[in-house]
XYZ file of C-alpha atoms in Angstrom:
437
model
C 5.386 58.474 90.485
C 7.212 57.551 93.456
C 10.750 56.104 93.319
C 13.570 54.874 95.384
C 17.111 56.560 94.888
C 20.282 54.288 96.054
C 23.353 56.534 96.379
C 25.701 54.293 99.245
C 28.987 56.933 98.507
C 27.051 60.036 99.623
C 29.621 60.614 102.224
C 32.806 60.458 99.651
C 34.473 63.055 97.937
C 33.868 63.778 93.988
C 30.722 63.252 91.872
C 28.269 61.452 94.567
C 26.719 63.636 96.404
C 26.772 66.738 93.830
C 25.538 64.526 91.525
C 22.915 62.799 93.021
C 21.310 66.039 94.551
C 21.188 67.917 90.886
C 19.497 64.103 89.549
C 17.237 64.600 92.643
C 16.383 68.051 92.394
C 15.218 67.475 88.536
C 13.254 64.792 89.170
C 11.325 66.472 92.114
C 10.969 69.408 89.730
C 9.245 67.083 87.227
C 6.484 65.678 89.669
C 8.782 62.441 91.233
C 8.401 61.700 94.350
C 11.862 60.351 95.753
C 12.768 58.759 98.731
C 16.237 58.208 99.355
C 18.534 55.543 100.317
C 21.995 56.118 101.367
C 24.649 54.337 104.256
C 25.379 57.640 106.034
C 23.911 60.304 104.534
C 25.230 62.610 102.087
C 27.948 65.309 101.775
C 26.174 68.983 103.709
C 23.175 67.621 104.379
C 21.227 68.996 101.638
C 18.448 66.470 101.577
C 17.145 68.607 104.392
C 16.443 71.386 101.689
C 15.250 68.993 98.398
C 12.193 68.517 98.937
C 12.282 64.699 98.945
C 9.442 62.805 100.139
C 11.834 60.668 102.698
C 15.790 59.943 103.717
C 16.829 56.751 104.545
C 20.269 55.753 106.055
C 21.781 52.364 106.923
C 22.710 54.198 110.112
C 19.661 55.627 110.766
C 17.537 52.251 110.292
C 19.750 49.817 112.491
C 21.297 52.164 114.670
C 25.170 51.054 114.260
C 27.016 53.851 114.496
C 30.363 51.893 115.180
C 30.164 50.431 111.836
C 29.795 53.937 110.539
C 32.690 55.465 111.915
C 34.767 52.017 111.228
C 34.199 52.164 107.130
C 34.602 56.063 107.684
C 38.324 54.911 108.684
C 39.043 52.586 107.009
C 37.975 53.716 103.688
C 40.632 56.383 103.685
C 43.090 54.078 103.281
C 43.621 52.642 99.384
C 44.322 49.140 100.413
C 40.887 48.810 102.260
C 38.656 50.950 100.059
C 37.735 48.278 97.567
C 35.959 46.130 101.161
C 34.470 49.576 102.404
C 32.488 50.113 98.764
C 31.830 46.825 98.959
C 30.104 46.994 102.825
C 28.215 50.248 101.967
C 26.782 48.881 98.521
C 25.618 45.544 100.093
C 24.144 47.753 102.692
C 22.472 50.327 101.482
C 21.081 47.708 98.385
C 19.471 45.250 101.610
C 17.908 48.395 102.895
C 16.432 49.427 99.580
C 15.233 46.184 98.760
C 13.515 45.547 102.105
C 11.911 49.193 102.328
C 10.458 48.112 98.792
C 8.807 45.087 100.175
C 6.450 47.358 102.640
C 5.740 50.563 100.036
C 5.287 50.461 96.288
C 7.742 51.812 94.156
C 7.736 52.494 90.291
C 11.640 52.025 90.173
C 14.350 51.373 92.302
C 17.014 53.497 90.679
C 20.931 52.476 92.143
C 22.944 55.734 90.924
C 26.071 54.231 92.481
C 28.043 51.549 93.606
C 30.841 49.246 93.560
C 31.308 47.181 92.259
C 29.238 48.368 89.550
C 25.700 46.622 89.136
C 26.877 43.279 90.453
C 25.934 44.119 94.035
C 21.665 45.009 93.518
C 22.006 42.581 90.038
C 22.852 39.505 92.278
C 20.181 40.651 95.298
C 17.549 40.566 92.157
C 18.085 36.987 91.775
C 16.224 37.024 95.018
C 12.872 39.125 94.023
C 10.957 39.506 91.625
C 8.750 42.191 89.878
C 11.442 45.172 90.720
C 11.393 47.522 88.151
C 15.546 48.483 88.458
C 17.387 51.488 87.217
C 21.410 50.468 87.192
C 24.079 53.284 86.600
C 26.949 52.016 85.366
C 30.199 53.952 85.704
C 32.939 51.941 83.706
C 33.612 49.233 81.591
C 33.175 45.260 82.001
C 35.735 43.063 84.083
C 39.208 42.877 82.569
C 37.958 44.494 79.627
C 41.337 46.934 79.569
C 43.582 44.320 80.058
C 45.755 42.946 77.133
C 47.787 40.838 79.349
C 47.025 40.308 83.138
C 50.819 39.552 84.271
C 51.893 42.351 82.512
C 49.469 44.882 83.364
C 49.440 43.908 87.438
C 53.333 44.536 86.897
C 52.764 47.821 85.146
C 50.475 49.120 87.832
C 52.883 47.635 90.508
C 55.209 49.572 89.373
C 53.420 53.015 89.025
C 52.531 52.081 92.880
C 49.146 52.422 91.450
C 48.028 49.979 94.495
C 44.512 50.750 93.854
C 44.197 49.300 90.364
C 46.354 46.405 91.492
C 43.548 45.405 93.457
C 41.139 46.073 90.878
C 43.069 44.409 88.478
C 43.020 41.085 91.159
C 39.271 41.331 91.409
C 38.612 41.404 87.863
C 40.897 38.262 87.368
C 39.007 36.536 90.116
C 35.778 37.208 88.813
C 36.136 36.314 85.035
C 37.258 33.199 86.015
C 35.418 30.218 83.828
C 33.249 28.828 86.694
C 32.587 32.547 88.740
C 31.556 33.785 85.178
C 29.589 31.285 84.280
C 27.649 31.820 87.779
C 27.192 35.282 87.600
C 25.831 34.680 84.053
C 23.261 32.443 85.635
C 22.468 34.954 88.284
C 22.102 37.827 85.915
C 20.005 35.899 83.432
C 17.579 34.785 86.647
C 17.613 38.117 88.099
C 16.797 40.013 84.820
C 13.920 37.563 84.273
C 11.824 37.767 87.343
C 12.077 41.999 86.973
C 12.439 44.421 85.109
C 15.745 45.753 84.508
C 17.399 48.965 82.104
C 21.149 50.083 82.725
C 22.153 53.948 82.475
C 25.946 54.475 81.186
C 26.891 58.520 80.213
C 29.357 57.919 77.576
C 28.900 55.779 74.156
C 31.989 54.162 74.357
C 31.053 52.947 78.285
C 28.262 51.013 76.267
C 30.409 49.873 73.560
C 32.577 48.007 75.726
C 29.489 45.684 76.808
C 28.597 44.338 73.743
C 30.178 41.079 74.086
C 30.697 41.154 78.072
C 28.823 38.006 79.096
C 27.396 37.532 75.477
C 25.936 40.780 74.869
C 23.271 40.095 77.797
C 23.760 43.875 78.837
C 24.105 45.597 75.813
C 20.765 45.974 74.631
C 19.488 47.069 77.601
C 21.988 50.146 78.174
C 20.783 53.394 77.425
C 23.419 56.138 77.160
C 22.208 59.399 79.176
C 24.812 62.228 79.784
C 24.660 63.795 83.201
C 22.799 66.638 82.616
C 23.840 70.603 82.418
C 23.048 73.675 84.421
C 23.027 77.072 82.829
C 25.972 79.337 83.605
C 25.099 81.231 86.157
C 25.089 85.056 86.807
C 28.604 85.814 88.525
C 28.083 85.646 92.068
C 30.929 85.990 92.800
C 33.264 88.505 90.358
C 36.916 87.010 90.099
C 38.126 89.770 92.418
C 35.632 89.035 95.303
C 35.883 85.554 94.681
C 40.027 86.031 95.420
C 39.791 87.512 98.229
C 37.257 85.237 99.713
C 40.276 82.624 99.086
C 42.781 84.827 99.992
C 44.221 84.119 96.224
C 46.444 87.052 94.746
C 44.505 89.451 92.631
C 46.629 89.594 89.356
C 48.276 86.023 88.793
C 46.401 83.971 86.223
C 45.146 80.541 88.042
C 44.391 77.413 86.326
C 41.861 75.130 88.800
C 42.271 71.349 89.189
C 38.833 70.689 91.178
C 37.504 67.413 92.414
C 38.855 63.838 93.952
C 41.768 62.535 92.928
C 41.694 58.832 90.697
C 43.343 56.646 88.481
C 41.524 58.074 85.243
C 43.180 61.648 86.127
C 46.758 62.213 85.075
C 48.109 64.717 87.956
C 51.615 64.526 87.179
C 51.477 65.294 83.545
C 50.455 69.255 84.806
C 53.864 69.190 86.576
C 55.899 67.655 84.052
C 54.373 70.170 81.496
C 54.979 73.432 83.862
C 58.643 72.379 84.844
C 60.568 74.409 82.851
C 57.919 77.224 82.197
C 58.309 80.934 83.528
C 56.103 80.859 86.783
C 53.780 83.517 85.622
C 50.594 81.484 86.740
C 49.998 79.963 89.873
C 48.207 75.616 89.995
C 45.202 75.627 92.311
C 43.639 72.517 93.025
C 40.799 71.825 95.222
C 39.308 68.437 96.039
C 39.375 66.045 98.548
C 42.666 64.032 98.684
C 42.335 61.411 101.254
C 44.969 59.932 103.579
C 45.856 57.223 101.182
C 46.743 58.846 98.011
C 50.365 60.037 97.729
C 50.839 58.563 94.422
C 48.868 61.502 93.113
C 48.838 63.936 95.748
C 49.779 67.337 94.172
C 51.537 68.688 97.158
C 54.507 66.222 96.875
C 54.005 66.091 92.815
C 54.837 70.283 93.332
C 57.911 69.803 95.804
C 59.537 67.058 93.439
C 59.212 69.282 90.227
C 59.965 72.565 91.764
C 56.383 74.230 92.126
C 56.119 74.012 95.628
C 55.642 77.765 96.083
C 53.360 78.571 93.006
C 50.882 75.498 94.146
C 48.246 75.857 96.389
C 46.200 72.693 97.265
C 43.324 72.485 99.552
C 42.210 68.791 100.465
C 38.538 69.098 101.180
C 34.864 68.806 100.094
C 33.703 71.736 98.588
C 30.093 72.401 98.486
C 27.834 73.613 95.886
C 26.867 76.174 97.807
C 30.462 77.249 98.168
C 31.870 76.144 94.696
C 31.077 79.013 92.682
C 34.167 81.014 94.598
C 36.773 78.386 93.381
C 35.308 78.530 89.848
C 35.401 82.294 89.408
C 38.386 82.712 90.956
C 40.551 80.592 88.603
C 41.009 81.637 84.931
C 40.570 78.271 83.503
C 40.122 74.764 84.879
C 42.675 71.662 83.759
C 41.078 68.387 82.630
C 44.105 66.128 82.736
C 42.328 62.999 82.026
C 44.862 59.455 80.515
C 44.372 58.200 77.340
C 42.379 55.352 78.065
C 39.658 57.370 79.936
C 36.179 55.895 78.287
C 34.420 57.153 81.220
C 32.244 60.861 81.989
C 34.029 63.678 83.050
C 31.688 64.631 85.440
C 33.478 68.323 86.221
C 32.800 69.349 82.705
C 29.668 70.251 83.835
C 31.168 72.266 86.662
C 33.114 74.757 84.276
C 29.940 74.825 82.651
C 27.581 75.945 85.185
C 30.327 78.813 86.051
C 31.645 79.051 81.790
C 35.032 78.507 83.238
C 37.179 78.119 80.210
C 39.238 73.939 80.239
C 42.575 73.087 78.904
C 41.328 69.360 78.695
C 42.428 65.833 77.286
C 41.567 65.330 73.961
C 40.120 61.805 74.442
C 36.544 60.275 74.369
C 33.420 62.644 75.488
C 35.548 65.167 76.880
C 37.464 65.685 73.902
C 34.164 65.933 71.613
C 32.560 68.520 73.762
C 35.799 70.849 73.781
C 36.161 70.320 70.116
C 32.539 70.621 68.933
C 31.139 73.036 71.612
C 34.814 75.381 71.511
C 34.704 75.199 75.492
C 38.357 76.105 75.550
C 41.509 74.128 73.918
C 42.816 70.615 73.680
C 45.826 68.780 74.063
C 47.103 64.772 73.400
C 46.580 62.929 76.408
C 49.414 62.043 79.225
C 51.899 64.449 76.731
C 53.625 66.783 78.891
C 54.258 69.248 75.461
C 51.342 68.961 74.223
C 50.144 70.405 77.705
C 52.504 73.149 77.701
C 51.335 74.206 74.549
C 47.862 74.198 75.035
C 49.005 76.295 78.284
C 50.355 78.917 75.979
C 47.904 78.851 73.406
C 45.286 79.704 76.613
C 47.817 82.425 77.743
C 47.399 83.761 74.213
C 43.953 83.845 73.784
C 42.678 87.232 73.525
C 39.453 88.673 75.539
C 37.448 88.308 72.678
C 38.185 84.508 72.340
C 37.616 83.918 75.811
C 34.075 85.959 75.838
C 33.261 83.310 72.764
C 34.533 80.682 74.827
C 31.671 81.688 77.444
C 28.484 82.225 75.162
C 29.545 78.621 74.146
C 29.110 77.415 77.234
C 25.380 78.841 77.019
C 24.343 76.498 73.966
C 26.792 73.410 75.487
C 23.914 73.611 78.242
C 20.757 74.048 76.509
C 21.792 70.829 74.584
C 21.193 68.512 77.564
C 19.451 70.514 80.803
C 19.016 68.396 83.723
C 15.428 68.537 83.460
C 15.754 66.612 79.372
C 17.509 63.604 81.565
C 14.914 63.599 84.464
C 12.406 62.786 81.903
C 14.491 60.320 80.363
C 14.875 58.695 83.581
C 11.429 58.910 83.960
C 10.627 56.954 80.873
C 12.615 54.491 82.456
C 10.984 54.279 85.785
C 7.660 53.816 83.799
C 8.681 51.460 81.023
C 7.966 53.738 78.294
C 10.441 53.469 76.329
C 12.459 54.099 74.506
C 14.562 56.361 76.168
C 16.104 59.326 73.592
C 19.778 57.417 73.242
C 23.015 59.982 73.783
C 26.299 60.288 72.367
């Protein structure tokens, strides 16, 4: 079986490029052969050591590396991110598309872009025949917003510039006549090939059943990310510290991965305000130029934290990661309350059974609750935070060994390799594929 994979954000920060290697790797593992398809490359150049059967780059095939260090630029910047995505989807879906046209594929699989499907959903219009794989990261056009006036002055306010512009697209595209085109396109496009969408939470699927009449909703099938094992300790927390340069006996609670509008960064600070600075806030992750709105260094200055936070604004490879993990005590999952979406670093603190103080809402709050991954709190509630702080603080070493055998049977539930053959059954048409809450 021989596929193409689409990944255009291989050079951002968060779930991209970690992501799409471990979706890579299974399939490999399972017989696929994968060529991939990205703008410029990925994150540490680790398609160098999957053994993938080719690597294709926008940059690579047209030779323009002035665009590529342009979007580089400008895509640090909020206000100009939303065009950037835009540039690299378009891109990187023309490149797939015409490298299909010379080499037959089972499946053209698009595990990101932005925004959403629309981008390789309106170049199908064009073909015909395609057998197309879609991810699909969040919910339908406007389909959070109660009022549009009220919500773009909401968001204004926050200084949440990011989801002002979202919010503007959104508008823009649901109105009557754009709607009614896109419908046409889609309808066109999903008749001339064959088409299946991939969402990881139930409630990301849920919110599609009357987007554009239901068109979508039948053909969504709800596949997790998949889980690694825990792995043997590597790195013991002591070794680990001192590879950061982290003090030995403070208890550290992690914050890992990019910062964005479904995470709740200042809720941590308003929780740990007024508590006894017997713990220190580590977070990791790459920040960006853009972003003070949630940029933890500030967040720690204005609530008085300044000298028990550490923040270090960078990618962290997987090869690297497992110091981070074993070097923090547990791992805060500050997600808001209307967060609908996967929680991609769940699967992090699994892979290393780091204990989570997490958001009770959606997926993440039914693994912490069913699995007993670690303990819970209400969403965007600065004392309910605090509490679940203490109750950690509480737990004794027996609890927290329990905590970590759970994290054994949270992965055997869904291994990597289960959703490589359900993407499989996908690429192949035989379905269906085994549906996941």
């Amino acid at each position: 079986m021989k596929i193409l994979f689409v990944e255009p954000f291989g050079k951002h920060g968060g779930h991209h490029s970690p992501e799409s290697r471990r979706a890579i790797e299974a399939l490999v593992n399972c017989g696929v052969n994968v060529t991939m398809v990205t703008f410029d490359g990925v994150i540490g150049d680790w398609t160098d050591v999957t053994k993938i059967e080719g690597n294709l780059s926008v940059g690579s095939q047209y030779r323009v590396t002035w665009l590529l260090r342009l979007i580089s630029r400008l895509g640090q910047f909020l206000l100009l991110k939303p065009f950037t995505d835009l540039i690299e989807t378009v891109s990187t879906t023309f490149l797939a598309f015409r490298k299909s046209r010379n080499t037959s594929y089972e499946a053209i699989h698009f595990f990101d872009g932005n925004p959403a499907f629309a981008v390789p959903l309106s170049a199908a219009f064009f073909t015909k025949n395609r057998n197309l794989v879609l991810n699909i990261y969040g919910t339908p056009p406007g389909w959070w917003v109660k009022s549009w006036i009220n919500s773009f002055g909401y968001l204004l306010k926050k200084k949440d510039y990011w989801s002002c512009l979202r919010l503007i697209r959104d508008r823009l595209t649901e109105l009557k006549l754009v709607r009614s085109a896109r419908k046409t396109v889609y309808r066109k496009a999903m008749s001339r090939n064959k088409c299946h969408f991939i969402c990881h939470t139930k409630e990301i699927k849920e919110s599609y059943r009357d987007y554009l009449d239901g068109m979508f909703y039948d053909k969504i099938h709800v596949i997790p990310l998949g889980r690694k094992q825990p792995e043997p300790e590597a790195a013991a927390l002591e070794k680990a510290r001192d590879y950061l340069r982290l003090p030995q006996e403070a208890k550290i609670f992690l914050h890992f991965g990019s910062y964005h509008a479904a995470k709740n960064i200042k809720v941590i600070f308003q929780a740990v305000q007024d508590m006894s600075k017997t713990f220190i806030l580590f977070f990791v992750g790459w920040l960006g130029r853009w972003d003070n709105v949630r940029n933890p260094a500030l967040l720690a200055q204005e609530h008085g934290w300044g000298k028990d936070t550490i923040v270090i604004n960078k990618f962290v490879s997987e090869e690297e990661k497992h110091y981070y993990f074993h070097a923090a005590d547990a791992i805060l999952l500050t997600y808001t309350q209307e967060t609908i979406l996967s929680v991609s670093v769940i699967n992090d603190a699994c892979q290393f059974a780091l204990p989570v103080i997490a958001s009770n809402v959606g997926q993440l709050g039914e693994y912490v609750t069913t699995h007993g991954l670690g303990t819970t709190f209400v969403p965007d509630n600065p004392d309910s935070l605090r509490q679940a702080i203490v109750s950690f603080l509480s737990l004794t070493e027996v609890e927290l060994a329990t905590i970590k055998t759970n994290f054994h049977r949270f992965a055997a539930e869904l291994p990597w390799q289960e959703v490589a053959n359900r993407y499989m059954s996908l690429y192949s048409n035989d379905l269906p594929a085994k549906q996941e809450g």
